[in-house]
């Protein structure tokens, strides 16, 4: 039976390119001991050169493999940035030119029974022959073997691929197409969940292909609120392969997007897969947690994996929690020569073949983000996508009236802040005299960059514009949805962002801590799933121009707010349905309050009600005093050699984050590797510590000059 052996540990690494490093007898004693995911260069948080990680490096791994007759050995690298050459026992096996797709090699002929040496040359230069490079790019692709590596051992008769899809969710059918090596043989397909079988059929393969169709299955549908997954287990005499599957239909139409036949307004954010200090090299838990943040801390129903296929862990988690994904090929504005386009076509192929069984993926992006028209190239990318999968295609453009070869017209709609309406009418953008399936794939971003510790008024305006855009997107049936730029701040090249190499475009900062705009999204959720009650204020008289806290936006899903300003009568406020009629939960905006100029600044308490029942309270001190550091373990399932995130907040005596508290904190870690430096400044009164667990007991302590030591202990 199939064996999957993780190859993440025990690598040797050198940040130089050594002659003969592939040679099994090469002396690698000067190399560092590392494990994967690995970045070729740890970077500061910001202010670094955007070429620091652009070099060729060498990785080596000595490994004992039990080589048996009749078995096939596949080595799968899930992500190497940007170009890789694989050598086994001194012999060249193959090369790979994409940082985001699987580099998979059959190494059977190269290995011996016993000790083997695997050597990888990693070129992290921004090579113009590797998409997205050739022009400028507004993000970094970093370097190194930055995702997992596995050795897959099968018998020589093995299952190459399983492809499952449903054509009719009313009938609840399932088509399973299997490709196999070797002779014609019996193939069994079973549908299971929690030990119960929902269907089982057998077929005999013919020329390496088998096809099985189920109908009228008694299964539950997969959707965003109830993401039911089934195991589809394919078995032959010598092999077994299973996939997770969700029964669902997903369709973009002229009247918006339909999931299982019901219209669903898509509200989403773009995500870059980068993290502070280590760039892309973050293991499974960090990928899971980004999906969780999008779903549970941002409340969106779709993410665009701008501008490349994300980690398989990220998509697995999207399947599990019911977060829809728009996945696209690597690229940013630039289209290269014919060889570059061929590579891009290969990327379309590799992306779809890797991810076409995921229920969360609802759309393939087969156009280089924001590139010019290229009729022949995009005719080919669309045709290829359609030949591999049933899903619709989209191509993200910024130019209105550009050639529409895809199924969904996707556009980045950057309307300046002073222009209304905040998005353009679909027909203005398509240039067509009729409706087509239409999706807004970016807005805001560079139109209004905002730092987590910016002046309150800017953070408030940032949030307000996000709310206005979503309100508008919800108002037009032909707009399937709008996906904002972007979820998290990210490191970038010198040509973008502020000159510290960060694009401050996120509704959260680079540490995944919230700016006010994040609450615009979160507050749209049904209060039954959780009450959201977030006043966008630090409650200070002198922070805003001219003074005072008005207008004070409260992003919330309650239906009434009562403000009690110390010593005054309570005042009630209600959701602003007049200005935000289309948002499920308009913000409550306090535009007037008792005159305070020249008198003493007082404490305030906000009470939130649903159907006159008190459901939330937020109290602010007019005289906040640093009270404690809070450490919150965000990781649900800590594992060895995986990441754990600990959120740090500096709180006042009312448990409010002190947004301008930027005093340094000292971090002390036992049993794990700290990602980034051990003395850091808080930003927006917050920080995130990531550690990589190296032992079964871990302790993390944090202290600052004025806030006493706090410790968390984690047992794996
Ligand atoms: C878009 C681009 C994104 C990002 C964004 C910033 O044009 O597609 O990658 O650069 O601008 O607002």
XYZ file of C-alpha atoms and ligand atoms in Angstrom:
728
model
C 0.000 0.000 0.000
C 0.946 3.628 -0.493
C 3.290 5.206 2.044
C 3.786 8.941 2.460
C 7.051 9.725 4.225
C 7.615 13.288 5.333
C 11.029 14.611 4.338
C 10.989 17.952 6.173
C 13.687 17.170 8.718
C 17.462 16.772 8.605
C 18.507 18.996 5.750
C 21.859 20.702 5.301
C 21.827 24.189 3.860
C 24.349 26.623 2.465
C 23.580 30.119 1.251
C 26.181 29.662 -1.461
C 26.373 27.657 -4.624
C 29.135 25.083 -4.253
C 30.772 23.284 -7.116
C 30.016 19.565 -6.961
C 27.610 19.934 -4.028
C 25.467 17.292 -5.781
C 28.240 14.781 -5.472
C 27.427 12.171 -2.788
C 30.945 12.427 -1.354
C 30.876 16.255 -1.154
C 31.890 17.442 2.327
C 28.910 19.429 3.652
C 30.260 19.922 7.180
C 30.276 23.692 6.590
C 26.523 23.639 5.805
C 23.912 24.585 8.438
C 21.482 22.053 9.914
C 17.960 23.116 8.962
C 14.452 21.774 8.639
C 11.600 22.706 6.337
C 9.748 24.924 5.604
C 12.930 26.970 5.277
C 13.662 30.461 4.054
C 17.001 31.060 2.373
C 17.365 34.308 4.369
C 15.628 35.587 7.477
C 14.777 39.233 6.986
C 14.086 42.139 9.314
C 10.465 43.192 9.625
C 11.048 46.091 7.248
C 13.809 48.331 5.837
C 15.810 45.677 4.059
C 17.022 45.439 0.509
C 14.582 43.759 -1.825
C 17.431 41.749 -3.357
C 18.758 40.230 -0.104
C 17.210 36.840 -0.753
C 18.022 36.723 -4.471
C 20.832 34.203 -4.712
C 21.543 30.539 -5.451
C 21.705 28.215 -2.476
C 22.276 24.496 -1.922
C 20.308 21.970 0.116
C 21.406 18.416 0.848
C 19.756 15.535 2.647
C 21.272 12.152 3.433
C 18.559 9.593 3.838
C 18.237 5.853 4.134
C 15.585 4.505 1.778
C 14.439 0.929 1.787
C 14.303 0.287 -1.940
C 12.153 -2.668 -2.865
C 11.621 -4.335 -6.203
C 8.203 -3.577 -7.672
C 7.916 -0.169 -5.986
C 7.917 3.361 -7.323
C 9.364 6.316 -5.405
C 8.085 9.838 -6.028
C 9.658 12.835 -4.379
C 7.275 15.794 -4.116
C 8.465 19.309 -3.305
C 5.399 21.453 -2.642
C 7.100 24.808 -3.040
C 10.610 25.958 -3.924
C 11.202 29.585 -4.739
C 11.865 30.245 -7.628
C 13.734 27.629 -9.661
C 15.050 24.248 -8.564
C 17.256 21.437 -9.854
C 17.070 18.050 -8.216
C 20.031 15.662 -8.041
C 19.885 12.213 -6.511
C 23.131 10.413 -5.759
C 24.971 12.876 -7.962
C 22.716 12.511 -11.009
C 20.480 15.240 -12.387
C 16.802 14.237 -12.139
C 14.798 17.262 -13.236
C 14.232 21.006 -12.823
C 11.192 23.118 -11.955
C 10.375 26.711 -12.775
C 7.528 27.709 -10.499
C 7.594 28.680 -6.813
C 3.992 27.662 -6.174
C 3.278 24.346 -7.862
C 4.411 20.835 -6.996
C 7.827 19.737 -8.243
C 7.264 16.015 -8.483
C 9.912 13.542 -9.605
C 9.966 9.799 -10.037
C 13.341 9.003 -8.440
C 13.042 5.208 -8.578
C 15.829 4.821 -11.115
C 18.143 7.122 -9.145
C 17.957 5.672 -5.654
C 19.678 2.692 -4.073
C 18.594 0.460 -1.233
C 20.364 2.127 1.694
C 21.998 5.547 1.953
C 21.033 8.170 -0.645
C 21.994 11.785 -1.100
C 19.364 14.221 -2.276
C 20.737 17.568 -3.405
C 18.730 20.572 -4.530
C 20.036 23.669 -6.212
C 17.658 26.521 -5.430
C 17.830 29.662 -7.512
C 15.950 32.430 -5.732
C 16.877 35.131 -8.197
C 13.948 36.838 -9.843
C 14.598 35.095 -13.119
C 12.786 36.651 -16.071
C 12.030 33.169 -17.423
C 9.935 32.319 -14.336
C 6.499 33.903 -13.882
C 5.739 36.374 -12.288
C 9.147 37.898 -13.119
C 10.248 39.955 -16.064
C 8.689 43.253 -14.991
C 8.059 44.767 -11.587
C 6.064 42.877 -8.977
C 4.213 44.235 -5.941
C 5.153 41.458 -3.540
C 8.185 39.345 -2.700
C 8.631 35.710 -3.641
C 11.507 35.180 -1.165
C 13.621 32.013 -1.508
C 14.265 28.494 -0.318
C 12.489 25.154 0.003
C 9.619 26.845 1.726
C 6.899 24.187 1.743
C 6.778 20.507 2.704
C 8.602 17.664 0.976
C 7.265 14.109 0.928
C 8.434 10.821 -0.490
C 5.522 8.809 -1.833
C 6.130 5.096 -2.151
C 3.696 2.996 -4.174
C 3.729 -0.276 -5.992
C 4.597 -0.015 -9.682
C 0.902 -0.358 -10.445
C -0.297 2.791 -8.813
C -3.140 5.276 -8.920
C -1.861 8.348 -10.706
C -4.838 10.613 -10.257
C -8.359 10.739 -8.891
C -10.758 13.391 -10.177
C -14.199 13.711 -8.642
C -17.023 16.032 -9.614
C -20.788 16.307 -9.443
C -22.952 17.565 -12.262
C -26.240 17.614 -10.419
C -26.548 18.495 -6.759
C -30.274 17.857 -6.751
C -29.706 14.282 -7.860
C -26.528 14.217 -5.746
C -24.423 12.447 -8.302
C -20.712 11.832 -8.287
C -18.382 11.137 -11.179
C -14.999 9.697 -10.325
C -12.338 9.479 -13.030
C -9.245 7.528 -12.150
C -5.991 7.223 -14.012
C -3.635 4.392 -13.269
C -0.374 2.946 -14.419
C 0.033 -0.623 -15.478
C -2.324 -3.284 -16.628
C -6.126 -3.226 -16.702
C -7.331 -3.992 -13.206
C -10.206 -3.801 -10.770
C -10.780 -0.417 -9.153
C -13.092 0.152 -6.222
C -14.485 3.542 -5.208
C -16.062 4.066 -1.806
C -17.706 7.164 -0.374
C -17.332 7.374 3.394
C -17.820 9.733 6.289
C -17.143 8.995 9.943
C -16.906 5.274 9.265
C -20.230 5.095 7.379
C -20.346 4.100 3.728
C -22.520 6.179 1.400
C -21.704 4.417 -1.850
C -19.439 1.723 -3.219
C -18.810 0.602 -6.801
C -16.259 -1.292 -8.804
C -15.014 -1.040 -12.389
C -12.260 -2.534 -14.535
C -9.760 -0.032 -15.875
C -9.150 0.213 -19.565
C -5.856 1.546 -20.889
C -5.062 3.150 -17.554
C -8.464 4.833 -17.114
C -11.520 3.976 -15.069
C -14.736 5.901 -14.593
C -17.446 5.372 -11.999
C -20.710 7.300 -11.687
C -22.908 7.370 -8.592
C -26.351 8.916 -8.485
C -29.045 9.648 -5.921
C -26.586 9.542 -3.079
C -27.906 10.264 0.396
C -25.320 12.851 1.203
C -25.374 16.331 2.670
C -24.299 19.248 0.540
C -21.142 21.234 1.261
C -21.705 24.937 1.768
C -20.191 27.862 3.605
C -22.259 27.326 6.762
C -22.149 23.558 6.751
C -18.999 22.384 4.979
C -19.670 18.642 5.007
C -16.783 16.616 3.629
C -16.730 12.981 2.547
C -13.773 10.682 1.937
C -13.603 9.221 -1.513
C -11.395 6.177 -1.270
C -10.080 4.597 -4.430
C -8.577 1.145 -4.092
C -6.790 -1.250 -6.419
C -5.025 -4.449 -5.598
C -1.763 -2.661 -4.902
C -2.674 0.913 -4.076
C -5.119 3.172 -2.277
C -5.648 6.923 -2.636
C -8.253 9.029 -0.912
C -9.421 12.576 -1.317
C -11.757 14.816 0.629
C -14.818 15.803 -1.322
C -17.752 18.162 -0.869
C -20.971 17.880 -2.893
C -21.880 21.330 -4.126
C -22.590 23.402 -7.217
C -21.038 26.806 -7.762
C -22.043 29.079 -10.610
C -21.465 32.700 -11.561
C -24.404 34.048 -13.574
C -25.577 37.408 -14.889
C -27.548 37.684 -11.636
C -24.685 36.959 -9.309
C -23.129 33.901 -7.760
C -25.120 30.797 -6.815
C -23.961 28.129 -4.371
C -26.137 25.014 -4.502
C -28.719 26.997 -6.429
C -28.972 29.794 -3.847
C -27.668 33.281 -4.491
C -24.752 34.135 -2.253
C -23.292 37.621 -2.214
C -19.539 37.179 -2.191
C -17.690 39.376 0.262
C -14.002 38.723 0.439
C -10.414 39.776 0.768
C -7.222 39.029 -1.110
C -4.459 37.188 0.738
C -0.701 37.084 0.242
C 0.880 34.015 1.833
C 3.802 35.963 3.328
C 4.698 36.411 7.005
C 7.127 38.686 8.808
C 10.817 37.636 8.911
C 10.497 34.255 7.151
C 8.444 35.302 4.140
C 6.706 32.279 2.661
C 8.368 29.678 4.898
C 5.585 29.022 7.379
C 4.320 25.513 8.121
C 0.865 23.999 8.160
C -0.584 25.655 11.249
C 0.158 29.161 10.023
C -1.620 28.314 6.751
C -4.611 26.896 8.630
C -4.742 29.931 10.866
C -4.806 32.395 7.980
C -7.875 30.585 6.661
C -9.389 30.669 10.161
C -8.662 34.387 10.497
C -10.387 35.101 7.195
C -13.414 33.054 8.148
C -13.771 33.792 11.854
C -11.952 37.081 12.549
C -12.822 38.767 9.266
C -16.084 37.027 8.538
C -15.590 36.880 4.761
C -16.965 34.075 2.606
C -14.339 34.157 -0.162
C -10.585 34.652 -0.416
C -8.607 35.307 -3.568
C -5.239 33.579 -3.417
C -3.560 36.505 -5.085
C -1.482 36.014 -7.135
C -0.592 32.309 -7.182
C -1.686 28.902 -5.884
C -1.453 28.885 -2.075
C -0.191 26.087 0.162
C -2.250 22.895 0.043
C -2.736 23.299 3.799
C -4.487 26.610 3.256
C -6.939 25.111 0.765
C -7.492 22.009 2.897
C -8.531 24.274 5.732
C -10.803 26.318 3.435
C -12.559 23.033 2.561
C -12.957 22.199 6.241
C -14.361 25.538 7.368
C -16.367 26.544 4.297
C -14.323 29.423 2.900
C -14.585 29.846 -0.879
C -11.411 30.316 -2.898
C -10.647 32.097 -6.156
C -7.306 30.578 -7.141
C -5.067 31.970 -9.863
C -1.842 31.350 -11.731
C 1.340 33.186 -10.739
C 1.752 36.542 -12.386
C 1.656 40.279 -11.970
C 1.026 42.621 -14.927
C 3.877 41.329 -17.077
C 3.627 38.787 -19.913
C 6.939 37.392 -21.139
C 8.073 35.719 -24.343
C 6.754 32.466 -25.818
C 8.771 30.264 -23.440
C 7.421 32.280 -20.500
C 3.879 31.789 -21.784
C 4.500 28.062 -22.123
C 5.595 28.006 -18.507
C 2.449 29.898 -17.577
C 0.355 27.309 -19.404
C 2.157 24.627 -17.447
C 1.230 26.553 -14.306
C -2.446 26.491 -15.338
C -2.136 22.732 -15.747
C -0.267 22.119 -12.488
C -2.580 24.361 -10.443
C -5.746 22.703 -11.694
C -4.409 19.174 -11.445
C -3.363 19.815 -7.847
C -6.568 21.476 -6.693
C -9.528 20.427 -8.832
C -11.021 18.189 -6.146
C -11.386 20.956 -3.573
C -14.979 22.054 -2.976
C -13.785 25.439 -1.687
C -12.225 26.359 -5.037
C -14.949 27.921 -7.184
C -13.048 29.794 -9.870
C -9.775 29.496 -11.804
C -7.845 32.671 -12.556
C -6.221 31.995 -15.925
C -5.055 35.468 -16.836
C -1.912 37.136 -15.467
C -3.207 39.576 -12.870
C -3.785 42.994 -14.468
C -1.966 42.161 -17.706
C -2.805 43.527 -21.129
C -4.920 41.587 -23.577
C -3.186 38.740 -25.370
C -5.749 36.976 -27.489
C -3.774 33.868 -28.403
C -2.256 33.321 -24.981
C -5.509 33.692 -23.081
C -7.458 31.650 -25.572
C -5.015 28.863 -24.747
C -5.126 29.300 -20.939
C -8.931 29.214 -21.004
C -9.090 26.205 -23.293
C -6.613 24.325 -21.147
C -8.517 25.099 -17.932
C -11.791 24.007 -19.518
C -10.246 20.775 -20.740
C -9.082 19.907 -17.224
C -12.048 20.906 -15.116
C -15.695 21.970 -15.108
C -15.180 25.135 -13.036
C -15.637 28.547 -14.572
C -12.630 30.673 -15.458
C -11.937 34.318 -14.745
C -9.120 36.641 -15.652
C -8.314 39.583 -13.467
C -7.864 42.826 -15.369
C -7.705 46.486 -14.521
C -8.367 47.863 -18.000
C -12.021 48.454 -18.741
C -13.319 47.001 -22.029
C -10.477 44.485 -22.248
C -11.083 41.295 -24.158
C -13.447 38.934 -22.367
C -12.430 35.354 -23.062
C -13.267 33.904 -19.672
C -16.557 32.889 -18.070
C -16.472 35.573 -15.407
C -15.435 39.180 -16.001
C -13.125 39.938 -13.067
C -11.855 43.457 -12.525
C -9.749 45.365 -10.050
C -11.818 48.481 -9.508
C -9.727 51.189 -7.896
C -12.033 54.189 -7.629
C -10.416 57.255 -5.983
C -11.769 58.136 -2.551
C -13.376 61.382 -3.677
C -15.377 59.662 -6.452
C -18.894 58.279 -6.085
C -20.188 55.665 -6.472
C -17.262 53.816 -4.920
C -17.300 51.073 -7.594
C -18.046 51.446 -11.284
C -21.161 50.052 -12.915
C -20.390 46.648 -14.495
C -21.320 47.678 -18.047
C -18.970 50.671 -17.872
C -16.167 48.240 -17.156
C -17.060 45.480 -19.583
C -17.994 47.864 -22.405
C -20.765 45.419 -23.320
C -24.440 46.249 -23.814
C -25.552 43.250 -21.803
C -24.799 41.733 -18.412
C -22.182 39.029 -17.949
C -21.057 37.169 -14.816
C -19.114 39.863 -12.989
C -16.801 39.946 -9.978
C -14.809 42.787 -8.421
C -11.475 41.287 -7.455
C -9.732 44.265 -5.826
C -10.526 47.704 -4.440
C -8.943 50.130 -1.942
C -5.294 48.917 -1.458
C -2.990 51.642 -2.705
C -5.866 54.118 -2.919
C -5.645 54.535 0.863
C -2.737 52.764 2.596
C -3.258 52.729 6.347
C -0.950 51.660 9.163
C -2.264 50.050 12.320
C -0.783 52.896 14.357
C -1.886 55.682 12.001
C -3.960 58.585 13.216
C -7.402 57.430 14.253
C -9.150 59.542 11.629
C -7.288 57.754 8.833
C -8.094 54.311 10.218
C -11.719 55.380 10.557
C -11.862 56.656 6.959
C -10.188 53.459 5.756
C -12.921 51.409 7.424
C -15.688 53.719 6.201
C -14.610 53.368 2.573
C -14.493 49.579 2.841
C -18.047 49.727 4.221
C -19.231 52.051 1.434
C -17.784 49.774 -1.238
C -19.346 46.633 0.223
C -22.661 48.440 0.564
C -22.519 49.376 -3.112
C -21.449 45.875 -4.183
C -24.401 44.424 -2.278
C -26.746 46.825 -4.099
C -26.265 45.524 -7.662
C -27.426 42.036 -8.481
C -25.049 41.726 -11.402
C -22.054 42.147 -9.064
C -21.432 38.638 -7.734
C -19.272 40.080 -5.043
C -16.318 42.228 -4.182
C -12.959 41.085 -2.859
C -10.964 43.861 -1.206
C -7.253 44.548 -1.345
C -6.318 43.047 1.054
C -6.411 40.952 4.222
C -2.893 41.508 5.604
C -0.110 44.062 5.123
C 2.794 42.496 3.237
C 6.468 43.027 2.412
C 7.125 44.251 -1.087
C 9.659 45.607 -3.578
C 11.045 49.125 -3.576
C 8.655 50.166 -6.351
C 5.636 49.797 -4.080
C 4.518 50.519 -0.568
C 6.203 52.925 1.778
C 9.955 52.885 1.484
C 10.235 50.492 4.419
C 9.274 47.619 2.043
C 5.785 47.149 3.395
C 2.490 47.695 1.599
C 0.118 48.840 4.306
C -2.966 47.752 2.384
C -4.358 45.190 4.805
C -7.440 45.400 6.953
C -5.085 43.644 9.367
C -1.408 44.369 9.815
C 1.383 41.996 8.835
C 1.046 40.297 12.261
C -2.632 39.547 11.546
C -3.813 42.106 14.117
C -6.946 44.103 13.297
C -7.328 47.613 11.947
C -10.828 49.089 12.226
C -11.584 48.113 8.612
C -11.457 44.463 9.618
C -14.615 44.981 11.684
C -16.557 46.185 8.653
C -16.385 42.614 7.373
C -16.714 40.785 10.668
C -19.788 42.770 11.698
C -21.750 41.510 8.679
C -22.128 38.079 10.208
C -25.306 36.770 11.694
C -25.397 37.685 15.413
C -26.419 34.091 16.139
C -22.877 33.139 15.170
C -21.460 35.774 17.491
C -22.119 39.353 18.473
C -19.718 41.912 17.028
C -19.523 45.258 18.775
C -16.451 47.273 17.843
C -16.322 51.035 18.361
C -13.693 52.460 15.980
C -12.132 54.737 18.552
C -9.425 54.943 21.175
C -11.641 57.363 23.129
C -9.392 60.409 23.315
C -10.319 64.032 23.098
C -7.213 65.215 21.261
C -6.431 62.450 18.723
C -8.584 63.680 15.854
C -8.175 67.023 14.094
C -10.037 69.776 15.937
C -10.751 67.399 18.834
C -13.364 64.937 19.916
C -14.316 61.472 18.732
C -17.078 62.268 16.215
C -18.234 60.846 13.952
C -17.807 57.650 15.897
C -18.431 54.510 13.851
C -19.361 51.356 15.685
C -19.076 48.244 13.496
C -21.615 45.888 14.908
C -24.448 43.470 14.275
C -26.534 44.704 17.240
C -29.703 46.704 16.546
C -29.356 49.409 19.196
C -26.506 51.086 21.008
C -26.787 53.087 24.200
C -23.994 55.456 25.085
C -23.496 56.472 28.680
C -21.069 59.347 28.847
C -20.151 59.697 32.492
C -22.519 62.021 34.338
C -24.897 62.506 31.373
C -28.175 60.917 30.362
C -27.929 57.740 28.251
C -28.434 58.270 24.511
C -29.641 55.626 22.044
C -28.287 55.188 18.502
C -29.349 52.828 15.687
C -27.792 51.219 12.582
C -27.385 53.719 9.758
C -29.796 52.113 7.315
C -30.140 55.365 5.383
C -26.521 55.418 4.220
C -25.868 51.674 4.199
C -29.200 50.191 3.112
C -27.667 47.136 1.463
C -25.267 45.972 4.148
C -26.725 43.159 6.244
C -25.510 45.078 9.321
C -24.923 48.800 8.792
C -22.588 50.520 11.241
C -24.044 52.598 14.048
C -22.684 56.106 13.647
C -22.637 58.529 16.540
C -22.716 61.955 14.958
C -23.694 64.018 17.978
C -22.989 63.832 21.633
C -22.963 66.219 24.593
C -20.640 69.203 24.146
C -17.313 68.523 25.859
C -14.840 71.093 24.536
C -13.157 72.832 27.446
C -14.739 70.603 30.073
C -13.241 67.489 31.614
C -12.903 64.385 29.394
C -14.908 61.545 30.879
C -15.210 57.766 30.749
C -17.815 56.202 28.477
C -19.723 52.935 28.311
C -21.383 51.603 25.154
C -24.107 49.009 25.523
C -25.244 46.890 22.588
C -28.766 45.427 22.349
C -30.523 42.925 20.119
C -34.308 42.983 20.506
C -33.805 45.070 23.658
C -31.652 42.408 25.244
C -28.204 43.534 26.373
C -25.629 41.509 24.403
C -22.425 43.551 24.519
C -20.687 46.164 26.636
C -17.568 48.183 25.919
C -16.194 50.630 28.432
C -13.437 53.170 27.766
C -11.379 55.017 30.308
C -10.578 58.686 29.846
C -7.411 58.089 31.843
C -6.092 54.689 30.700
C -3.339 53.152 32.759
C -1.105 50.363 31.413
C -2.310 47.341 33.254
C -1.077 44.071 31.755
C 0.281 42.210 28.787
C -2.159 39.681 27.444
C -0.822 36.531 25.753
C -3.316 34.557 23.725
C -2.399 31.216 22.157
C -4.056 31.256 18.732
C -2.974 27.812 17.577
C -5.524 25.082 18.144
C -3.427 22.026 17.397
C 0.230 22.581 18.239
C 2.505 19.963 16.659
C 6.230 19.309 16.607
C 8.074 21.322 13.946
C 4.972 23.352 13.281
C 4.204 26.962 14.149
C 2.380 28.298 17.177
C 1.060 31.850 17.175
C 0.790 33.844 20.384
C -0.933 37.184 20.170
C 0.418 39.874 22.477
C -1.654 42.924 23.483
C -0.864 45.727 25.901
C -4.072 46.402 27.813
C -5.322 49.168 30.022
C -7.359 48.620 33.166
C -10.549 48.245 31.106
C -8.930 45.583 28.899
C -8.750 47.905 25.901
C -5.679 47.684 23.687
C -3.490 50.761 24.150
C -3.054 51.562 20.476
C -0.063 53.859 20.866
C 1.794 51.802 23.429
C 4.933 51.000 21.464
C 7.332 50.150 24.269
C 9.653 47.244 23.510
C 8.865 43.768 24.754
C 11.362 41.015 25.450
C 10.467 37.490 24.411
C 11.950 34.400 25.975
C 11.257 30.988 24.493
C 12.053 27.474 25.671
C 11.467 24.333 23.649
C 10.849 26.166 20.390
C 12.534 28.379 17.807
C 11.446 31.991 17.884
C 10.615 33.478 14.484
C 12.153 36.977 14.348
C 14.036 38.925 17.013
C 13.616 38.586 20.780
C 13.265 42.310 21.462
C 10.561 43.997 19.424
C 8.293 47.024 19.616
C 4.567 46.658 19.840
C 2.689 48.119 16.924
C -0.851 49.362 17.455
C -0.345 48.040 20.999
C -0.075 44.494 19.644
C 2.307 41.896 18.215
C 2.247 38.253 17.143
C 4.902 35.826 18.233
C 5.370 32.792 16.036
C 7.503 29.971 17.367
C 8.309 26.631 15.774
C 7.846 23.813 18.262
C 11.011 21.738 18.688
C 10.144 19.966 21.938
C 7.015 18.627 23.558
C 6.944 21.263 26.282
C 7.206 24.903 25.327
C 7.123 28.067 27.357
C 6.968 31.596 26.024
C 7.447 34.601 28.312
C 7.000 38.253 27.482
C 7.799 41.313 29.563
C 8.294 44.999 29.124
C 9.768 47.689 31.321
C 6.379 48.699 32.754
C 4.279 45.577 32.257
C 5.143 42.524 34.250
C 6.226 39.149 32.941
C 3.551 36.907 31.457
C 4.166 33.292 30.525
C 2.256 30.707 28.542
C 3.052 27.010 28.691
C 2.158 24.699 25.835
C 2.254 20.920 25.891
C 2.072 19.063 22.602
C -3.255 45.948 -7.731
C -2.485 44.649 -7.755
C -2.204 44.114 -6.375
C -1.707 45.217 -5.496
C -2.736 46.291 -5.455
C -2.398 47.389 -4.492
O -3.108 46.652 -8.893
O -3.191 43.701 -8.489
O -1.268 43.081 -6.438
O -0.511 45.698 -5.991
O -2.848 46.849 -6.746
O -3.502 48.222 -4.330
